[in-house]
Coordinates of C-alpha atoms in Angstrom, one line a residue:
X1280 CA 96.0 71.4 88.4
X1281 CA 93.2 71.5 86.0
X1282 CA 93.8 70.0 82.4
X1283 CA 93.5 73.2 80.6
X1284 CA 96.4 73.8 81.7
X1285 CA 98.4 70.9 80.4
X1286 CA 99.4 72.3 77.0
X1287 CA 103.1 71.2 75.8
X1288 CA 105.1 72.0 72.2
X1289 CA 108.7 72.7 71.3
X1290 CA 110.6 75.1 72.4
X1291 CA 112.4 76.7 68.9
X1292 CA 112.0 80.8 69.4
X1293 CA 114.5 83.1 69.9
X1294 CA 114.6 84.2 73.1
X1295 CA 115.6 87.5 74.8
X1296 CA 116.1 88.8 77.5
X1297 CA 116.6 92.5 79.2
X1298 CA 116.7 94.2 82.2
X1299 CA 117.7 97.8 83.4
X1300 CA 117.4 100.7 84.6
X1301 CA 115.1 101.4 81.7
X1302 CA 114.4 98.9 78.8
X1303 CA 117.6 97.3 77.7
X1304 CA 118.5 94.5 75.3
X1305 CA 121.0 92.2 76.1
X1306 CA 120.8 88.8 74.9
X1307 CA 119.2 86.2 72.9
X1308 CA 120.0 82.6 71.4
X1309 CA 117.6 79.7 70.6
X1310 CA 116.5 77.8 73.2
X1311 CA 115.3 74.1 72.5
X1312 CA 113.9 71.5 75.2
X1313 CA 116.6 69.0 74.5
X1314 CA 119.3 71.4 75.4
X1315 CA 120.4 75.1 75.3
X1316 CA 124.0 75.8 73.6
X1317 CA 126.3 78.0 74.8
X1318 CA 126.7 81.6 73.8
X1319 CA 127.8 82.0 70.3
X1320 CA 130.7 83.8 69.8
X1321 CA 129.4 86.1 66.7
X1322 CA 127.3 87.5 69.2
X1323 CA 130.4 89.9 70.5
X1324 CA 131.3 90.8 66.8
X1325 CA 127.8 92.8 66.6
X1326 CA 128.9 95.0 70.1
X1327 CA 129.8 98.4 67.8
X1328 CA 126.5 98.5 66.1
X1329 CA 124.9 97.8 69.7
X1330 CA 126.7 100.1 71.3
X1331 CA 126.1 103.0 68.6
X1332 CA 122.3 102.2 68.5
X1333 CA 121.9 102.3 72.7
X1334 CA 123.9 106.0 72.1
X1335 CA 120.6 107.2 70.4
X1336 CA 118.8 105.6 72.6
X1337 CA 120.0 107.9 75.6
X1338 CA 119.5 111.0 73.7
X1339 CA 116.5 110.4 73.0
X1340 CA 115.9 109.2 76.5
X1341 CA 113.1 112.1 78.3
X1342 CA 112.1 109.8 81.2
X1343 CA 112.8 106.3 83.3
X1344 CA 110.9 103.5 81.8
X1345 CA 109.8 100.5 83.8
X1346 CA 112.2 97.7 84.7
X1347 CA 111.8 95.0 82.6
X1348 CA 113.1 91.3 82.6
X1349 CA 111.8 89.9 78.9
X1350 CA 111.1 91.6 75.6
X1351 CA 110.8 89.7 72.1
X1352 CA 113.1 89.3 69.1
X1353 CA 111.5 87.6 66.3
X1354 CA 111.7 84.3 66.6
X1355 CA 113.8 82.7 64.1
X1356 CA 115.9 79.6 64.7
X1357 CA 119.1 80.3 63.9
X1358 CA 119.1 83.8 64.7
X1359 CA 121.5 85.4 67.8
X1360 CA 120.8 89.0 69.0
X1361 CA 124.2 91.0 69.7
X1362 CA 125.3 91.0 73.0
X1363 CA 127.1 93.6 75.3
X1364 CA 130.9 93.2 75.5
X1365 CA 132.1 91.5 78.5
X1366 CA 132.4 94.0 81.2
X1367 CA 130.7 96.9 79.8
X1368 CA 127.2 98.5 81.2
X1369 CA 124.2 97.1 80.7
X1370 CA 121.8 99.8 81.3
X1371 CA 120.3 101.9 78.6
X1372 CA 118.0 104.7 78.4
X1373 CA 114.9 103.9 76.6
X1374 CA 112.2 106.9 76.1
X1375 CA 109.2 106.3 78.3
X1376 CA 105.6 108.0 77.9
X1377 CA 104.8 111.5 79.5
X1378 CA 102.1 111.1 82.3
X1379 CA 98.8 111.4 80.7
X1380 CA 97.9 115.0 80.4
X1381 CA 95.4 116.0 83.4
X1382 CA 92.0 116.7 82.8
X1383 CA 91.2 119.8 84.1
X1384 CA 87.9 119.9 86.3
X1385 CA 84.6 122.0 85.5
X1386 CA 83.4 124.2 87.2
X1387 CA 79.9 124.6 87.2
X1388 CA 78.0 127.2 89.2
X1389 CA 74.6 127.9 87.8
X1390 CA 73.6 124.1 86.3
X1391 CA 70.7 123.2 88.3
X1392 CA 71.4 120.2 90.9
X1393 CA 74.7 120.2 90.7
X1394 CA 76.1 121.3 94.1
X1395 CA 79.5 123.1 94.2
X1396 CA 81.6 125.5 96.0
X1397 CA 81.0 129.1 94.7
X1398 CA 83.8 129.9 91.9
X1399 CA 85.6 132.3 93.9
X1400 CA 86.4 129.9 96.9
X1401 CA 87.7 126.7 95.5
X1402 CA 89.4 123.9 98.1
X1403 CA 93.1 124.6 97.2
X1404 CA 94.3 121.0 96.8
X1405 CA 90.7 119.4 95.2
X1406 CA 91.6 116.9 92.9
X1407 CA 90.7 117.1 89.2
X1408 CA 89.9 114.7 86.6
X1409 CA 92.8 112.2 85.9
X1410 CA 94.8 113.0 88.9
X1411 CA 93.4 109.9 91.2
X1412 CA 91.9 106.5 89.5
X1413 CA 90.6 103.9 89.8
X1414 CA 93.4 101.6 89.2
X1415 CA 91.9 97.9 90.4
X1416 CA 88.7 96.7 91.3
X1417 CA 86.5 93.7 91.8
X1418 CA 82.8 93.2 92.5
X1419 CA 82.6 89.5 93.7
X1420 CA 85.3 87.0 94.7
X1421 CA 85.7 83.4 95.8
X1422 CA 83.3 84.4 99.2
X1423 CA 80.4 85.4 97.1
X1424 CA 78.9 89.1 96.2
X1425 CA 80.5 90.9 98.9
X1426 CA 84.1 90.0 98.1
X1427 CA 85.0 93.4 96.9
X1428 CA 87.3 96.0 96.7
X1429 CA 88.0 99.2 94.6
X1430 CA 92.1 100.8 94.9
X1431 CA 92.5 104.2 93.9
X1432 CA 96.3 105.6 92.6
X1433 CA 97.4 108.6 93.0
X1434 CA 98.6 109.8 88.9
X1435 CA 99.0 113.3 89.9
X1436 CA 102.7 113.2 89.9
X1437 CA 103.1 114.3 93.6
X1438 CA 101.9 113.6 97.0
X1439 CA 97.8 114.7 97.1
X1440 CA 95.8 116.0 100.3
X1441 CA 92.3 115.0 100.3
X1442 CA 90.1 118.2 100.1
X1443 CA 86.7 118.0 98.8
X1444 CA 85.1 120.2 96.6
X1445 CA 81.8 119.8 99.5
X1446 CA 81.7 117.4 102.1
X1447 CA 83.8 115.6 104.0
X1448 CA 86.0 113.7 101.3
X1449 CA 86.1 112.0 98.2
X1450 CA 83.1 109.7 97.5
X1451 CA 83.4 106.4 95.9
X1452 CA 79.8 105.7 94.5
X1453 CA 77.8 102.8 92.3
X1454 CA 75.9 103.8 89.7
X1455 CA 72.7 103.4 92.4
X1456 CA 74.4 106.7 93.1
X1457 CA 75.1 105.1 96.8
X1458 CA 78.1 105.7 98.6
X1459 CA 80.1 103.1 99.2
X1460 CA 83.5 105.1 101.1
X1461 CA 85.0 107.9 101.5
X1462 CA 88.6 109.1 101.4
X1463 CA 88.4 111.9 104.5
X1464 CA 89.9 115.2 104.0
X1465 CA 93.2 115.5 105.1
X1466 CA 94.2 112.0 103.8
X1467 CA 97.9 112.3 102.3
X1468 CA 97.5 109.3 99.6
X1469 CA 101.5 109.3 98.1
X1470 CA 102.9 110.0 94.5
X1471 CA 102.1 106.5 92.9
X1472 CA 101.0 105.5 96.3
X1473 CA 97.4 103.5 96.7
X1474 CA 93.8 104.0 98.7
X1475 CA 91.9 101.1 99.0
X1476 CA 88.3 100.9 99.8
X1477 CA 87.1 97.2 101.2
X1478 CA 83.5 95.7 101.6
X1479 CA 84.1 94.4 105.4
X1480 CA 81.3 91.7 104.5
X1481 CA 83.2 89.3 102.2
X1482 CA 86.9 91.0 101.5
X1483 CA 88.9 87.8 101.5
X1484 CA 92.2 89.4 100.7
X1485 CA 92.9 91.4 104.0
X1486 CA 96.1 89.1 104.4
X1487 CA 97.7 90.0 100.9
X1488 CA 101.3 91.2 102.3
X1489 CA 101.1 95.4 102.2
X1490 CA 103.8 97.2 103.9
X1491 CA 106.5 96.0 107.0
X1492 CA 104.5 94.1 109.0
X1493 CA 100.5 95.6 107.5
X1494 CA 98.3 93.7 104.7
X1495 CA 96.1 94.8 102.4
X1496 CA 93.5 95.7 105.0
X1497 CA 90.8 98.4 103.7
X1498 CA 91.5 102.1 104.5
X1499 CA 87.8 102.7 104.5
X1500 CA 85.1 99.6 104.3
X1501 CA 81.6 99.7 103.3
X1502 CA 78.9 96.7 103.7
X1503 CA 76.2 97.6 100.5
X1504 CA 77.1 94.7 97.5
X1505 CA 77.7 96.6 94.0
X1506 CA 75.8 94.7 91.9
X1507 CA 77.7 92.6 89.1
X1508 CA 79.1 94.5 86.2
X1509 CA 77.8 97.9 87.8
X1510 CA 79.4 101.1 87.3
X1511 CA 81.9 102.7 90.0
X1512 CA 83.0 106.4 90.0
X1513 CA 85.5 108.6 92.4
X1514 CA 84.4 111.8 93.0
X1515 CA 85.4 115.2 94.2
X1516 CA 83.3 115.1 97.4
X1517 CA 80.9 113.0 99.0
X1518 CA 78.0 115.0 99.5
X1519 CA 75.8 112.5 97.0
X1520 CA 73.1 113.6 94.7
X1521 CA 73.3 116.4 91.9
X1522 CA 76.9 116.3 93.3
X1523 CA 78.0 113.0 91.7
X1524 CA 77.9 114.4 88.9
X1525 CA 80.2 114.1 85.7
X1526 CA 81.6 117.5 86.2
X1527 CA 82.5 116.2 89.8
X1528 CA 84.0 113.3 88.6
X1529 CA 87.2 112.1 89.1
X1530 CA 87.6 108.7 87.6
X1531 CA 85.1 106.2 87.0
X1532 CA 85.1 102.3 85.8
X1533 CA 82.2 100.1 84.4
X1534 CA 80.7 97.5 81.9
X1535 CA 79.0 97.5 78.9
X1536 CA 75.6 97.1 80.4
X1537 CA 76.0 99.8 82.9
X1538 CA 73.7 102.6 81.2
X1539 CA 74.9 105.3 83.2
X1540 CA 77.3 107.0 81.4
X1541 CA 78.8 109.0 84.5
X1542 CA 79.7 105.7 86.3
X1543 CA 82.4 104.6 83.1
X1544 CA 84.3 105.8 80.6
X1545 CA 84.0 104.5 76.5
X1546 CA 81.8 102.3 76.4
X1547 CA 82.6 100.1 79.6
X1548 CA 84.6 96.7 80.2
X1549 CA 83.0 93.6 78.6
X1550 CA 80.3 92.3 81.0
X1551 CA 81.0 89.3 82.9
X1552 CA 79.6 86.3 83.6
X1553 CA 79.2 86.5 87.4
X1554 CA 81.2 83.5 88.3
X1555 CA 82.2 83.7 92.1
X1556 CA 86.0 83.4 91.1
X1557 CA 89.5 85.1 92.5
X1558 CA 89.5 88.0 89.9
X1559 CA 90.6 91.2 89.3
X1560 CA 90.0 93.8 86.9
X1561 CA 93.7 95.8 87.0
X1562 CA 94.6 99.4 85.3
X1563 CA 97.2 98.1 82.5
X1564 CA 100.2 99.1 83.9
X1565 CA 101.8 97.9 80.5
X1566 CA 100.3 99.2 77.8
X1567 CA 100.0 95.9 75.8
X1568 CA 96.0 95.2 76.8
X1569 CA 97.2 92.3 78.8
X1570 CA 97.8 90.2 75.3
X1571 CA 100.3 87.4 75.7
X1572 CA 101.4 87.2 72.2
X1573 CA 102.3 90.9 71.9
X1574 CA 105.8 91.3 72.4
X1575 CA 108.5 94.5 72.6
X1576 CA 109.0 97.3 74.8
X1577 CA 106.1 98.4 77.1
X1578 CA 104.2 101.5 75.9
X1579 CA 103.0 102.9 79.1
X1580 CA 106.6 102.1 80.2
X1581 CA 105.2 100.9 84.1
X1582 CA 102.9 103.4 84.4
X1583 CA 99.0 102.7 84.8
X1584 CA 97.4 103.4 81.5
X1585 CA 94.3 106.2 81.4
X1586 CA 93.2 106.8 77.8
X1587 CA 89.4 107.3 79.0
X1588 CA 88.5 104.2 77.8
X1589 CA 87.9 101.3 80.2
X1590 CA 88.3 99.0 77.9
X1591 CA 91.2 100.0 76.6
X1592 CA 92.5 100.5 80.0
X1593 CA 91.8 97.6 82.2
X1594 CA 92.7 93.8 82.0
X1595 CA 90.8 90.9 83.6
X1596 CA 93.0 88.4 85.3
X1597 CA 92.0 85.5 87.6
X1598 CA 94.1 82.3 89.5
X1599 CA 92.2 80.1 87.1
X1600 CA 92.6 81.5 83.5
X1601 CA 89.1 81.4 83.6
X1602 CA 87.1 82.5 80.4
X1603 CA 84.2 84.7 81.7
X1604 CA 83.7 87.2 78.8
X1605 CA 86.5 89.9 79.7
X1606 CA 89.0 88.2 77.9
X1607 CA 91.4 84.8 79.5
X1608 CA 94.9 84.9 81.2
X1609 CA 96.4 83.8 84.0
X1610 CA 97.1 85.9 87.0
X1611 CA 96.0 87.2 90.7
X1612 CA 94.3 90.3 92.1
X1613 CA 96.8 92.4 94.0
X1614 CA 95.0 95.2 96.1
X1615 CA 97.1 98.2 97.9
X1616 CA 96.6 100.4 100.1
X1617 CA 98.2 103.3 102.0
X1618 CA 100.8 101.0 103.7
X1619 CA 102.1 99.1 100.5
X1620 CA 105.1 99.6 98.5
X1621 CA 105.5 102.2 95.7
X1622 CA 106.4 101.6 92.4
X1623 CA 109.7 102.6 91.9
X1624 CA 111.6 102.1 88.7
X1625 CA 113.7 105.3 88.3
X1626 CA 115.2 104.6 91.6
X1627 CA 116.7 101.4 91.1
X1628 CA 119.2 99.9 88.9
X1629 CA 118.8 96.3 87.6
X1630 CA 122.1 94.7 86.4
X1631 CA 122.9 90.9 85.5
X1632 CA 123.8 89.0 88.0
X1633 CA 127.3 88.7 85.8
X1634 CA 128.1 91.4 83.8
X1635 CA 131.1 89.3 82.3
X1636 CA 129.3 86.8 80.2
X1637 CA 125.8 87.1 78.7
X1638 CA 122.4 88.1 79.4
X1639 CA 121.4 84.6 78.6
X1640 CA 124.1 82.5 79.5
X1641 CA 124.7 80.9 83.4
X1642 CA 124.6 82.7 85.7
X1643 CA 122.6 85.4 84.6
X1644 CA 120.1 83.0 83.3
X1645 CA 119.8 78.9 83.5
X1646 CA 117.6 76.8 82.0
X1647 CA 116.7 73.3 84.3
X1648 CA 115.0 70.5 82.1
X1649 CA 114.2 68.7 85.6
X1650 CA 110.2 67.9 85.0
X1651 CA 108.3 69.1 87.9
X1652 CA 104.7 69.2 87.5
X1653 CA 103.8 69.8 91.0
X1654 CA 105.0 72.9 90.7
X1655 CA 103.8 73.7 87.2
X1656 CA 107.3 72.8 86.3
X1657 CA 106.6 70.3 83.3
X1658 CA 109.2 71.2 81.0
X1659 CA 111.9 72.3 84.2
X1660 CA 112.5 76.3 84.8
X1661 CA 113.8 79.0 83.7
X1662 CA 116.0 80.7 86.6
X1663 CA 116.7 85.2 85.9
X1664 CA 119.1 86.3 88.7
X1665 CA 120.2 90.1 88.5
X1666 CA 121.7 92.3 91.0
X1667 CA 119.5 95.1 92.5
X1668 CA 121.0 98.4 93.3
X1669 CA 119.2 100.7 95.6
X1670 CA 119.3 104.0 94.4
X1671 CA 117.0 106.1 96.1
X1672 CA 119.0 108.0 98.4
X1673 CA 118.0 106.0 101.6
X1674 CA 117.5 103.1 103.3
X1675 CA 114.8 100.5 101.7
X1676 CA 113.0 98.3 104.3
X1677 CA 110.4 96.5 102.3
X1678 CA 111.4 95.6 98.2
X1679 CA 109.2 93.6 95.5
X1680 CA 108.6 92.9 92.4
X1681 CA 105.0 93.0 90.2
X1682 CA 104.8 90.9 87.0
X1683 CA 103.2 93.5 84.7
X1684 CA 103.6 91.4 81.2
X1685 CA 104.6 88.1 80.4
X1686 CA 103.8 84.8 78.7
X1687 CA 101.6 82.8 80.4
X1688 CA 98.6 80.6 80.1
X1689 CA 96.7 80.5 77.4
X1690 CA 99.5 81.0 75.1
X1691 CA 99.2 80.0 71.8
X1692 CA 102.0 77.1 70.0
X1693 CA 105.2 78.8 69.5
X1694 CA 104.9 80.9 73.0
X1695 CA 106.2 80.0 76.1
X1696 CA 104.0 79.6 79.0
X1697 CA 105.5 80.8 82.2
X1698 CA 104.8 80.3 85.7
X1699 CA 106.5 82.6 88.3
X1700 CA 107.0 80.8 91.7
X1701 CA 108.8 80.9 94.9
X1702 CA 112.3 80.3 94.8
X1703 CA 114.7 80.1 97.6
X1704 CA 118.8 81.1 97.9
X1705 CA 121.4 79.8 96.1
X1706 CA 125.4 80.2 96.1
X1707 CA 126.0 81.2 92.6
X1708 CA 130.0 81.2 91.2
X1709 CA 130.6 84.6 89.2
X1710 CA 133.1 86.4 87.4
X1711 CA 132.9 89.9 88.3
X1712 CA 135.2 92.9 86.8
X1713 CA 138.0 93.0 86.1
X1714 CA 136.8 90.0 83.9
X1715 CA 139.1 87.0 83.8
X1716 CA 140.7 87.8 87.7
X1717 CA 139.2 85.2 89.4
X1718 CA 135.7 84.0 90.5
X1719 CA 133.9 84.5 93.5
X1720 CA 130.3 82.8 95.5
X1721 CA 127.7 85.1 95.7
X1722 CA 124.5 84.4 97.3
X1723 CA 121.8 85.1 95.1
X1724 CA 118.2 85.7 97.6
X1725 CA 115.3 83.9 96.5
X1726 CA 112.0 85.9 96.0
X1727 CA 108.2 84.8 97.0
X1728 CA 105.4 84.9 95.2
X1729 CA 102.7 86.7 97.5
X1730 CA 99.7 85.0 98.5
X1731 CA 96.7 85.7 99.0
X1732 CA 95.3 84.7 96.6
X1733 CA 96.4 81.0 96.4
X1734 CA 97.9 80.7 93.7
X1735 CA 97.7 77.0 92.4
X1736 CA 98.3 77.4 88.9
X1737 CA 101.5 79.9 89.7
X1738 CA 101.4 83.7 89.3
X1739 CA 100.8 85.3 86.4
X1740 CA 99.8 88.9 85.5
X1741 CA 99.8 91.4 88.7
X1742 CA 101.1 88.9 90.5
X1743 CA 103.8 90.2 92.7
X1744 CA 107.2 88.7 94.6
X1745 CA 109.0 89.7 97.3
X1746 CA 112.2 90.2 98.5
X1747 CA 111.9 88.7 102.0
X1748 CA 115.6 89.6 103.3
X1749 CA 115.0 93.5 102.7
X1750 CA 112.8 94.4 106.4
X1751 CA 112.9 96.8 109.6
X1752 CA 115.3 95.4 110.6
X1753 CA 117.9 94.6 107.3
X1754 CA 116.8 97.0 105.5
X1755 CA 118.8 97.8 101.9
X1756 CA 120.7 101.0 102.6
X1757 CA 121.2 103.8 99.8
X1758 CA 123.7 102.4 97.0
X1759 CA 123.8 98.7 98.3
X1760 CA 122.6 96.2 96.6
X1761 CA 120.9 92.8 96.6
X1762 CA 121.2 89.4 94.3
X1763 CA 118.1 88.5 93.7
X1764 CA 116.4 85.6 91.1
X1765 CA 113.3 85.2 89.6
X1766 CA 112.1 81.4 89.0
X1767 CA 109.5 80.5 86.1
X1768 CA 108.1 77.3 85.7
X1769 CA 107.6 76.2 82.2
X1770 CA 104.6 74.5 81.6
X1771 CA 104.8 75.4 77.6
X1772 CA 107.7 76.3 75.6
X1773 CA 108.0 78.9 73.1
X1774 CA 109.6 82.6 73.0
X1775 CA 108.8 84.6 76.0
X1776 CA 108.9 87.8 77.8
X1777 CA 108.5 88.5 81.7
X1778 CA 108.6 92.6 82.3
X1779 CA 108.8 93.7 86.2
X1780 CA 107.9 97.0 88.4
X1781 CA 110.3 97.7 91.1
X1782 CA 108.7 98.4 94.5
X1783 CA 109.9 99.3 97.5
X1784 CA 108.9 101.2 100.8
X1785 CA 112.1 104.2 102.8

């Protein structure tokens, strides 16, 4: 491990913790490396003015926010956030954003160049702007220029069927104005669901784990290199020429010294050094900009964010926390394609492990002090075990987990820096309602941190973990449910957050 990333100071925030259906609060307590203390009893006495405040929250709940295992109460020492009573739900209905309003295409008949079906006989099911993005890209990687890839997301709320306003599909382009793939007409690409295009040259990332038994193999490769820091656009056909144009276009992502101004949007990502590093440029799916230091609630609530503005938009992660002009923070590229799971966050509930005790108290959460550096362990783990209920209606055979915000490396003094890594089954002793009847074992599944990428440094942003028992052939039928734990090295300490997507494959 490199030494930038041997950074240490006390542990003296306040911590806490939530996790839910939607955003819920349930715990807190100061947490210091010599020890953690027990939960304090005047937590309890605060449970009618917790319960009153998550009753407005449900009325004023419109939509299902992401699930989310970390949000911040200021820190203060002797501060302790007001826990549920013992027993009672833990889920509460926080508001979560409205899609982002779809841009309606143009239609252009008589501009010269610009080659388009006439305005009486429009495809039926053309996409227009807003409806599929660009939602991750990179255009180098650890095997040089060619280790590239560009994932498109399906926003449009509903399953789309590629048809092309002319051609043969939707092009993905470079601002040469070359096409790099296609997505062919006829293509189904799923409600949240991903297309991923591949250069077959260098793609070093084919065996990222996609769906049962499939990896993050391209759905369509191409072998021309997009230059470094170049523009990239989705269109509404693939026919080239006047027809990439911006009232063709669907989505498009570059930097600040691409000049053409149909191949981004705003004024472009910061331009990066081209170092030959795992990377990833990924659509917020937060809403925080990927900062490490900003802490509540989630804006986009889970959702990728598309304000028009690519810099507003995207965050630059790598395995390294390397510093290469796009802003530094630790994570791992995570490409998907037509086979991988689907976020989804309205169709699971997330409870604590133990709903008899607290959020932040054993078993629900433990803190280890056990050094580990090896495992970017120095100041021990922090262990989140909740209990997964599948809700979708039926059966779940593949089930993961994406880090979408957290505190990680670089993180300033004061803020924890986390490091989620695999972690394997434990038999855990919990008190389950009625409270006070008696205790029972539980085994609580271990989840694995996907690789590709390696990972050396631990995940980090977009990072994702699996839920290995959920398959083919044990799949998670409709209103089971699964004990599951998250484990986070510590290698600073400091108040922290760690928000999750739920994804998962019928």
């Amino acid at each position: 491990m490199s030494k930038s990333f041997r950074v240490s100071v006390v542990f003296a925030g306040l911590v806490a913790v939530v996790l839910g259906l939607s955003q819920v609060a349930f715990a807190g307590g100061t947490v210091i490396q010599s020890g953690e203390p027990a939960a304090n009893n005047s937590e309890t006495s605060k449970n009618a003015s917790l319960k009153s405040a998550k009753k407005k929250k449900k009325r004023k709940a419109s939509a299902p926010s992401l699930v989310v295992l970390g949000v911040y109460a200021q820190p203060t020492v002797s501060e302790v956030s007001a826990l549920p009573a013992a027993g009672s739900p833990v889920v509460v209905t926080a508001t979560a954003p409205a899609p982002a309003t779809t841009r309606s295409a143009v239609r252009m008949s008589k501009t010269p160049g610009v080659h388009v079906l006439p305005v009486e006989d429009p495809p039926v099911n053309v996409a227009t702007a807003g409806q599929l993005i660009i939602s991750e890209f990179r255009v180098r990687g650890p095997n040089g220029a060619n280790d590239e890839f560009i994932e498109i997301y399906n926003a449009s709320g509903a399953d789309h069927t590629v048809a092309a306003l002319s051609g043969s599909g939707y092009g993905v382009a470079a601002s040469d104005g070359t096409t790099r793939c296609s997505i062919p007409n006829g293509t189904v690409i799923p409600n949240r669901g991903h297309y991923l295009c591949v250069n077959s040259i260098g793609y070093s990332l084919a065996s990222y784990p996609a769906g049962n038994g499939t990896t993050a193999t391209g759905d369509a490769t191409y072998t021309t290199d997009i230059p470094d820091n170049a523009g990239i656009a989705l269109f509404n056909n693939n026919t080239g020429g006047g027809s990439y144009s911006l009232a063709n276009r669907l989505d498009a992502v570059g930097s600040t010294s691409e000049a053409n101004t149909t191949y981004k949007e705003g004024t472009g990502y910061p331009a990066l050094t081209p170092f030959s590093i795992d990377y990833a440029f990924y659509r917020d799916t937060c809403g925080k900009g990927g900062s490490i230091t900003t802490f509540g609630a989630c804006p986009t609530g889970g959702l990728p964010k598309d304000t028009n503005n690519n810099a507003a938009d995207f965050v630059f992660v790598d395995t390294n926390g390397t510093s290469a002009g796009a802003g530094q923070r630790l994570g791992a590229p995570g490409p998907e394609n037509l086979s991988s799971p689907i976020e989804r966050n309205e169709s699971f509930a997330v409870n604590l492990l133990d709903t008899c005790v607290g959020g932040a108290s054993p078993p629900n959460r433990v803190r280890d002090f056990t050094s580990d550096p090896p495992n970017n362990s120095t100041f021990g783990t922090l262990d989140i075990r909740r209990t997964v209920v599948n809700n979708t209606g039926g059966n779940v055979t593949r089930l993961r987990f994406r880090v979408v915000d957290l505190t990680t490396f670089p993180a300033p003094s004061g803020i924890a820096d986390l490091r989620p890594r695999t972690s394997t089954t434990v038999v855990v002793t919990v008190d389950r309602p009625p409270c006070g009847s008696g205790t029972s074992n539980v085994s609580v599944n271990g989840t694995t941190l996907e690789q590709p990428p390696s990972q050396p440094n631990g995940g980090g942003f977009n990072s994702s973990m699996s839920a290995g028992t959920v398959t083919l052939g044990t799949p998670l039928a409709n209103g089971a449910s699964i004990d599951v734990r998250f484990l986070l090295g510590i290698q600073q300490t400091g108040s922290f957050k760690f928000f999750i997507n739920v994804e998962a494959l019928p």
